[in-house]
Short mmCIF file of N, CA, C and O in Angstrom, two decimals:
data_model
loop_
_atom_site.label_atom_id
_atom_site.label_comp_id
_atom_site.label_asym_id
_atom_site.label_seq_id
_atom_site.Cartn_x
_atom_site.Cartn_y
_atom_site.Cartn_z
N UNK A 1 97.28 88.86 89.93
CA UNK A 1 95.94 88.51 89.50
C UNK A 1 94.90 89.45 90.36
O UNK A 1 94.17 90.15 89.69
N UNK A 2 95.00 89.35 91.60
CA UNK A 2 93.94 90.25 92.41
C UNK A 2 94.08 91.90 92.20
O UNK A 2 93.18 92.28 92.10
N UNK A 3 95.37 92.39 92.03
CA UNK A 3 95.51 93.74 91.71
C UNK A 3 94.90 94.05 90.34
O UNK A 3 94.14 95.10 90.31
N UNK A 4 94.87 93.09 89.38
CA UNK A 4 94.37 93.33 88.09
C UNK A 4 92.96 93.31 88.21
O UNK A 4 92.18 94.19 87.63
N UNK A 5 92.36 92.43 89.05
CA UNK A 5 90.88 92.34 89.26
C UNK A 5 90.39 93.61 89.88
O UNK A 5 89.20 94.24 89.49
N UNK A 6 91.00 94.10 91.00
CA UNK A 6 90.62 95.32 91.61
C UNK A 6 90.73 96.59 90.56
O UNK A 6 89.78 97.36 90.56
N UNK A 7 91.76 96.54 89.90
CA UNK A 7 91.80 97.64 88.90
C UNK A 7 90.86 97.58 87.72
O UNK A 7 90.27 98.61 87.45
N UNK A 8 90.53 96.48 87.28
CA UNK A 8 89.46 96.31 86.33
C UNK A 8 88.12 96.93 86.90
O UNK A 8 87.36 97.54 86.31
N UNK A 9 87.76 96.32 88.22
CA UNK A 9 86.53 96.74 88.91
C UNK A 9 86.61 98.31 89.01
O UNK A 9 85.59 98.91 88.84
N UNK A 10 87.48 98.71 89.47
CA UNK A 10 87.68 100.23 89.86
C UNK A 10 87.41 101.06 88.43
O UNK A 10 86.57 102.06 88.29
N UNK A 11 87.83 100.51 87.36
CA UNK A 11 87.56 101.19 85.97
C UNK A 11 86.00 101.08 85.59
O UNK A 11 85.47 102.05 85.15
N UNK A 12 85.49 100.00 85.97
CA UNK A 12 84.10 99.83 85.72
C UNK A 12 83.21 100.85 86.66
O UNK A 12 82.18 101.47 86.20
N UNK A 13 83.49 100.64 87.94
CA UNK A 13 82.92 101.65 89.02
C UNK A 13 82.97 103.23 88.46
O UNK A 13 82.10 103.80 88.51
N UNK A 14 84.18 103.46 87.97
CA UNK A 14 84.45 104.81 87.44
C UNK A 14 83.44 105.13 86.26
O UNK A 14 82.80 106.24 86.25
N UNK A 15 83.56 104.31 85.21
CA UNK A 15 82.55 104.35 84.16
C UNK A 15 81.18 104.52 84.64
O UNK A 15 80.23 105.14 83.74
N UNK A 16 80.68 103.73 85.57
CA UNK A 16 79.23 103.86 85.98
C UNK A 16 78.87 105.13 86.64
O UNK A 16 77.66 105.49 86.68
N UNK A 17 79.87 106.06 86.91
CA UNK A 17 79.48 107.26 87.28
C UNK A 17 78.60 108.14 86.13
O UNK A 17 77.84 109.04 86.44
N UNK A 18 78.83 107.63 84.90
CA UNK A 18 78.30 108.38 83.89
C UNK A 18 76.90 107.58 83.31
O UNK A 18 76.43 107.96 82.43
N UNK A 19 76.68 106.55 83.87
CA UNK A 19 75.82 105.56 83.36
C UNK A 19 74.25 105.96 84.01
O UNK A 19 74.05 106.74 84.84
N UNK A 20 73.34 105.62 83.22
CA UNK A 20 71.99 105.88 83.54
C UNK A 20 71.58 104.95 84.80
O UNK A 20 71.90 103.93 84.66
N UNK A 21 71.04 105.63 85.89
CA UNK A 21 70.72 104.78 86.96
C UNK A 21 69.71 103.67 86.61
O UNK A 21 69.50 102.76 87.33
N UNK A 22 69.03 103.79 85.61
CA UNK A 22 67.94 102.90 85.13
C UNK A 22 68.75 101.69 84.62
O UNK A 22 68.06 100.50 84.57
N UNK A 23 70.00 101.79 84.21
CA UNK A 23 70.56 100.67 83.41
C UNK A 23 71.74 99.95 84.51
O UNK A 23 72.27 99.15 84.01
N UNK A 24 72.02 100.53 85.53
CA UNK A 24 73.11 100.09 86.43
C UNK A 24 72.75 100.16 87.80
O UNK A 24 72.52 101.22 88.44
N UNK A 25 72.97 99.15 88.48
CA UNK A 25 72.96 99.21 90.14
C UNK A 25 73.90 100.13 90.70
O UNK A 25 73.50 100.99 91.56
N UNK A 26 75.11 100.23 90.23
CA UNK A 26 76.07 101.07 90.80
C UNK A 26 75.76 102.49 90.44
O UNK A 26 75.84 103.36 91.43
N UNK A 27 75.19 102.89 89.31
CA UNK A 27 74.89 104.20 88.73
C UNK A 27 73.52 104.64 89.86
O UNK A 27 73.53 105.69 90.17
N UNK A 28 72.86 103.71 90.28
CA UNK A 28 71.67 103.97 91.10
C UNK A 28 72.14 104.30 92.39
O UNK A 28 71.71 105.29 93.06
N UNK A 29 73.14 103.56 93.04
CA UNK A 29 73.88 104.02 94.36
C UNK A 29 74.39 105.36 94.29
O UNK A 29 74.26 106.07 95.04
N UNK A 30 75.22 105.78 93.14
CA UNK A 30 75.74 107.06 92.90
C UNK A 30 74.83 108.10 92.88
O UNK A 30 74.79 109.14 93.65
N UNK A 31 73.59 107.72 92.15
CA UNK A 31 72.48 108.68 92.13
C UNK A 31 71.78 108.97 93.47
O UNK A 31 71.41 110.13 93.83
N UNK A 32 71.72 107.92 94.35
CA UNK A 32 71.13 108.09 95.62
C UNK A 32 72.00 108.83 96.66
O UNK A 32 71.54 109.15 97.60
N UNK A 33 73.21 108.77 96.24
CA UNK A 33 74.01 109.59 97.13
C UNK A 33 74.91 108.78 98.25
O UNK A 33 74.87 107.55 98.44
N UNK A 34 75.76 109.62 98.94
CA UNK A 34 76.60 108.93 99.99
C UNK A 34 75.87 107.97 100.95
O UNK A 34 76.29 107.06 101.37
N UNK A 35 74.76 108.58 101.43
CA UNK A 35 74.03 107.74 102.57
C UNK A 35 73.69 106.43 102.19
O UNK A 35 73.62 105.51 102.77
N UNK A 36 73.17 106.33 100.83
CA UNK A 36 72.80 105.03 100.28
C UNK A 36 74.14 104.22 100.21
O UNK A 36 73.91 102.95 100.57
N UNK A 37 75.14 104.62 99.75
CA UNK A 37 76.43 103.77 99.75
C UNK A 37 76.87 103.43 101.06
O UNK A 37 77.13 102.15 101.28
N UNK A 38 76.78 104.23 102.03
CA UNK A 38 77.16 103.85 103.44
C UNK A 38 76.38 102.90 104.06
O UNK A 38 76.77 101.96 104.70
N UNK A 39 75.06 103.02 103.75
CA UNK A 39 74.13 102.07 104.29
C UNK A 39 74.26 100.72 103.71
O UNK A 39 74.23 99.55 104.40
N UNK A 40 74.66 100.52 102.49
CA UNK A 40 75.09 99.21 101.83
C UNK A 40 76.24 98.53 102.66
O UNK A 40 76.31 97.54 102.90
N UNK A 41 77.33 99.43 102.72
CA UNK A 41 78.48 99.10 103.51
C UNK A 41 78.18 98.59 104.88
O UNK A 41 78.78 97.49 105.23
N UNK A 42 77.28 99.34 105.54
CA UNK A 42 76.86 98.77 106.84
C UNK A 42 76.15 97.45 106.82
O UNK A 42 76.40 96.57 107.53
N UNK A 43 75.30 97.26 105.76
CA UNK A 43 74.49 96.03 105.63
C UNK A 43 75.56 94.94 105.36
O UNK A 43 75.39 93.73 105.95
N UNK A 44 76.37 95.11 104.48
CA UNK A 44 77.42 94.01 104.08
C UNK A 44 78.29 93.87 105.07
O UNK A 44 78.71 92.52 105.32
N UNK A 45 78.75 94.74 106.05
CA UNK A 45 79.52 94.41 107.17
C UNK A 45 78.86 93.57 108.19
O UNK A 45 79.49 92.68 108.64
N UNK A 46 77.43 93.95 108.22
CA UNK A 46 76.79 92.97 109.19
C UNK A 46 76.53 91.72 108.78
O UNK A 46 76.80 90.62 109.51
N UNK A 47 76.35 91.42 107.52
CA UNK A 47 76.26 90.18 106.92
C UNK A 47 77.44 89.38 106.99
O UNK A 47 77.64 88.09 107.18
N UNK A 48 78.63 90.12 106.79
CA UNK A 48 79.81 89.41 107.03
C UNK A 48 80.20 88.98 108.52
O UNK A 48 80.53 87.75 108.59
N UNK A 49 79.86 89.71 109.45
CA UNK A 49 79.90 89.38 110.90
C UNK A 49 79.06 88.13 111.05
O UNK A 49 79.51 87.10 111.62
N UNK A 50 77.86 88.23 110.56
CA UNK A 50 77.00 87.05 110.83
C UNK A 50 77.40 85.75 110.21
O UNK A 50 77.35 84.68 110.75
N UNK A 51 77.96 85.77 108.93
CA UNK A 51 78.58 84.64 108.26
C UNK A 51 79.79 84.10 109.14
O UNK A 51 79.93 82.88 109.15
N UNK A 52 80.52 84.95 109.66
CA UNK A 52 81.55 84.41 110.38
C UNK A 52 81.25 83.85 111.65
O UNK A 52 81.77 82.90 112.27
N UNK A 53 80.29 84.44 112.41
CA UNK A 53 79.61 83.87 113.67
C UNK A 53 79.16 82.51 113.31
O UNK A 53 79.14 81.65 114.14
N UNK A 54 78.47 82.35 112.01
CA UNK A 54 77.95 80.89 111.78
C UNK A 54 79.12 79.97 111.30
O UNK A 54 78.90 78.69 111.06
N UNK A 55 80.33 80.47 111.02
CA UNK A 55 81.45 79.65 110.62
C UNK A 55 81.29 79.08 109.23
O UNK A 55 81.90 78.06 108.94
N UNK A 56 80.57 79.76 108.36
CA UNK A 56 80.31 79.25 107.03
C UNK A 56 81.38 79.93 106.20
O UNK A 56 81.28 81.09 105.80
N UNK A 57 82.54 79.22 105.83
CA UNK A 57 83.51 79.75 105.17
C UNK A 57 83.14 80.30 103.56
O UNK A 57 83.79 81.44 103.34
N UNK A 58 82.33 79.53 103.03
CA UNK A 58 81.84 80.04 101.63
C UNK A 58 81.09 81.38 101.81
O UNK A 58 81.31 82.29 100.99
N UNK A 59 80.05 81.37 102.76
CA UNK A 59 79.37 82.52 102.93
C UNK A 59 80.23 83.77 103.46
O UNK A 59 80.01 84.88 103.18
N UNK A 60 81.29 83.60 104.21
CA UNK A 60 82.28 84.67 104.64
C UNK A 60 82.89 85.13 103.34
O UNK A 60 83.04 86.50 103.32
N UNK A 61 83.43 84.34 102.47
CA UNK A 61 84.03 84.72 101.26
C UNK A 61 82.95 85.63 100.47
O UNK A 61 83.35 86.72 99.92
N UNK A 62 81.62 85.19 100.31
CA UNK A 62 80.62 85.84 99.64
C UNK A 62 80.35 87.20 100.14
O UNK A 62 80.31 88.13 99.53
N UNK A 63 80.25 87.24 101.49
CA UNK A 63 79.86 88.51 102.06
C UNK A 63 81.00 89.47 102.10
O UNK A 63 80.91 90.74 101.84
N UNK A 64 82.18 89.06 102.39
CA UNK A 64 83.36 89.97 102.17
C UNK A 64 83.48 90.39 100.60
O UNK A 64 83.89 91.76 100.55
N UNK A 65 83.29 89.63 99.74
CA UNK A 65 83.29 90.22 98.37
C UNK A 65 82.08 91.35 98.24
O UNK A 65 82.54 92.31 97.59
N UNK A 66 80.96 91.16 98.70
CA UNK A 66 80.05 92.06 98.65
C UNK A 66 80.53 93.50 99.39
O UNK A 66 80.31 94.44 99.01
N UNK A 67 81.26 93.11 100.59
CA UNK A 67 81.68 94.35 101.36
C UNK A 67 82.73 95.10 100.67
O UNK A 67 82.69 96.40 100.56
N UNK A 68 83.67 94.34 99.99
CA UNK A 68 84.82 95.04 99.30
C UNK A 68 84.24 95.80 98.09
O UNK A 68 84.70 96.93 97.87
N UNK A 69 83.19 95.15 97.54
CA UNK A 69 82.61 95.87 96.37
C UNK A 69 81.95 97.07 96.80
O UNK A 69 82.19 98.21 95.99
N UNK A 70 81.18 97.13 97.75
CA UNK A 70 80.64 98.36 97.97
C UNK A 70 81.50 99.46 98.75
O UNK A 70 81.40 100.66 98.57
N UNK A 71 82.73 98.90 99.34
CA UNK A 71 83.70 99.90 99.66
C UNK A 71 84.26 100.55 98.49
O UNK A 71 84.72 101.72 98.46
N UNK A 72 84.51 99.65 97.39
CA UNK A 72 85.08 100.25 96.24
C UNK A 72 84.17 101.16 95.57
O UNK A 72 84.64 102.12 94.95
N UNK A 73 82.91 100.90 95.53
CA UNK A 73 81.85 101.96 95.19
C UNK A 73 82.21 103.39 95.87
O UNK A 73 82.23 104.47 95.28
N UNK A 74 82.27 103.31 97.27
CA UNK A 74 82.76 104.43 98.02
C UNK A 74 84.05 105.07 97.56
O UNK A 74 84.01 106.31 97.41
N UNK A 75 85.03 104.42 97.44
CA UNK A 75 86.32 104.90 96.97
C UNK A 75 86.09 105.57 95.66
O UNK A 75 86.56 106.71 95.57
N UNK A 76 85.50 104.98 94.80
CA UNK A 76 85.28 105.70 93.27
C UNK A 76 84.39 106.93 93.53
O UNK A 76 84.73 107.98 93.02
N UNK A 77 83.34 106.92 94.35
CA UNK A 77 82.62 108.12 94.52
C UNK A 77 83.58 109.30 95.09
O UNK A 77 83.28 110.40 94.81
N UNK A 78 84.41 108.93 95.94
CA UNK A 78 85.35 109.89 96.54
C UNK A 78 86.52 110.20 95.57
O UNK A 78 87.38 110.93 96.11
N UNK A 79 86.53 109.53 94.56
CA UNK A 79 87.75 109.93 93.65
C UNK A 79 89.12 109.13 93.99
O UNK A 79 90.21 109.66 93.76
N UNK A 80 88.89 108.13 94.74
CA UNK A 80 89.90 107.24 95.18
C UNK A 80 90.06 106.09 94.48
O UNK A 80 89.01 105.60 93.78
N UNK A 81 91.13 105.23 94.58
CA UNK A 81 91.32 104.03 93.80
C UNK A 81 91.82 102.92 94.83
O UNK A 81 92.23 103.26 95.84
N UNK A 82 91.58 101.71 94.53
CA UNK A 82 92.01 100.77 95.39
C UNK A 82 93.59 100.77 95.70
O UNK A 82 94.00 100.36 96.78
N UNK A 83 94.19 101.33 94.71
CA UNK A 83 95.79 101.57 94.85
C UNK A 83 96.12 102.47 96.05
O UNK A 83 97.07 102.27 96.75
N UNK A 84 95.19 103.41 96.39
CA UNK A 84 95.32 104.23 97.49
C UNK A 84 95.29 103.49 98.81
O UNK A 84 96.09 103.68 99.75
N UNK A 85 94.37 102.47 98.88
CA UNK A 85 94.36 101.70 100.17
C UNK A 85 95.47 100.58 100.20
O UNK A 85 96.03 100.44 101.23
N UNK A 86 95.88 100.08 99.02
CA UNK A 86 97.08 99.25 99.18
C UNK A 86 98.28 100.06 99.42
O UNK A 86 99.13 99.47 100.29
N UNK A 87 98.45 101.21 98.96
CA UNK A 87 99.52 102.00 99.37
C UNK A 87 99.68 102.29 100.86
O UNK A 87 100.55 102.24 101.60
N UNK A 88 98.25 102.47 101.48
CA UNK A 88 98.24 102.69 103.02
C UNK A 88 98.59 101.38 103.77
O UNK A 88 99.28 101.34 104.79
N UNK A 89 98.13 100.29 103.23
CA UNK A 89 98.49 98.89 103.75
C UNK A 89 99.98 98.82 103.76
O UNK A 89 100.53 98.19 104.56
N UNK A 90 100.51 99.04 102.44
CA UNK A 90 102.08 98.86 102.18
C UNK A 90 102.76 99.65 103.39
O UNK A 90 103.76 99.26 103.88
N UNK A 91 102.24 100.94 103.58
CA UNK A 91 103.00 101.81 104.46
C UNK A 91 103.03 101.17 105.90
O UNK A 91 103.90 101.25 106.70
N UNK A 92 101.83 100.53 106.15
CA UNK A 92 101.75 100.02 107.55
C UNK A 92 102.63 98.60 107.64
O UNK A 92 102.81 98.18 108.79
N UNK A 93 102.81 98.00 106.59
CA UNK A 93 103.48 96.72 106.50
C UNK A 93 104.87 96.62 107.40
O UNK A 93 105.71 97.65 107.15
N UNK A 94 104.94 95.79 108.14
CA UNK A 94 106.13 95.59 109.11
C UNK A 94 106.13 96.48 110.33
O UNK A 94 106.96 96.58 111.22
N UNK A 95 105.00 97.37 110.61
CA UNK A 95 104.78 98.31 111.50
C UNK A 95 103.75 97.44 112.49
O UNK A 95 102.74 97.06 112.11
N UNK A 96 104.05 97.38 113.82
CA UNK A 96 103.10 96.54 114.67
C UNK A 96 101.85 97.49 114.68
O UNK A 96 101.93 98.66 114.69
N UNK A 97 100.86 96.77 114.80
CA UNK A 97 99.49 97.43 115.05
C UNK A 97 99.45 98.35 116.34
O UNK A 97 98.85 99.42 116.21
N UNK A 98 100.07 98.04 117.38
CA UNK A 98 100.14 98.87 118.61
C UNK A 98 100.95 100.13 118.25
O UNK A 98 100.43 101.36 118.63
N UNK A 99 102.06 100.06 117.47
CA UNK A 99 102.69 101.33 117.23
C UNK A 99 102.10 102.04 116.21
O UNK A 99 101.99 103.37 116.31
N UNK A 100 101.41 101.50 115.29
CA UNK A 100 100.52 102.39 114.27
C UNK A 100 99.43 103.07 115.01
O UNK A 100 99.22 104.13 114.74
N UNK A 101 98.93 102.40 115.87
CA UNK A 101 97.73 103.03 116.53
C UNK A 101 98.34 104.17 117.53
O UNK A 101 97.62 105.27 117.54
N UNK A 102 99.39 103.98 118.11
CA UNK A 102 99.95 104.89 118.93
C UNK A 102 100.46 106.26 118.16
O UNK A 102 100.21 107.29 118.35
N UNK A 103 100.84 105.89 116.84
CA UNK A 103 101.10 107.12 116.04
C UNK A 103 99.90 108.01 115.54
O UNK A 103 99.97 109.17 115.53
N UNK A 104 98.79 107.23 115.53
CA UNK A 104 97.57 108.02 115.20
C UNK A 104 96.99 108.80 116.43
O UNK A 104 96.17 109.72 116.39
N UNK A 105 97.40 108.50 117.64
CA UNK A 105 97.11 109.19 118.83
C UNK A 105 95.64 108.70 119.42
O UNK A 105 95.01 109.39 120.14
N UNK A 106 95.26 107.47 118.92
CA UNK A 106 93.96 106.86 119.36
C UNK A 106 94.16 106.06 120.44
O UNK A 106 94.89 105.16 120.50
#
């Protein structure tokens, strides 16, 4: 179910690249460029943190949905798909976080 939802949303976001910014919020973000998309991601990340600090479970879900949405706008802008992120998560599955971090050299 969730993979299907992400794929359907990804298809809509891709289609919005061709949309008139007057008719679509996402097309407006694309037209404004990378900085506008990154700003929205930052705002949504901050709102997610605030919802978590407040302990409001419904608001946490709401804000994370906004955050994921705007991250997906970024993925689409960069020619990426949610499957690319899922593949990276799958690659990391079963790998300890400490081991994965050591492999990156960070």
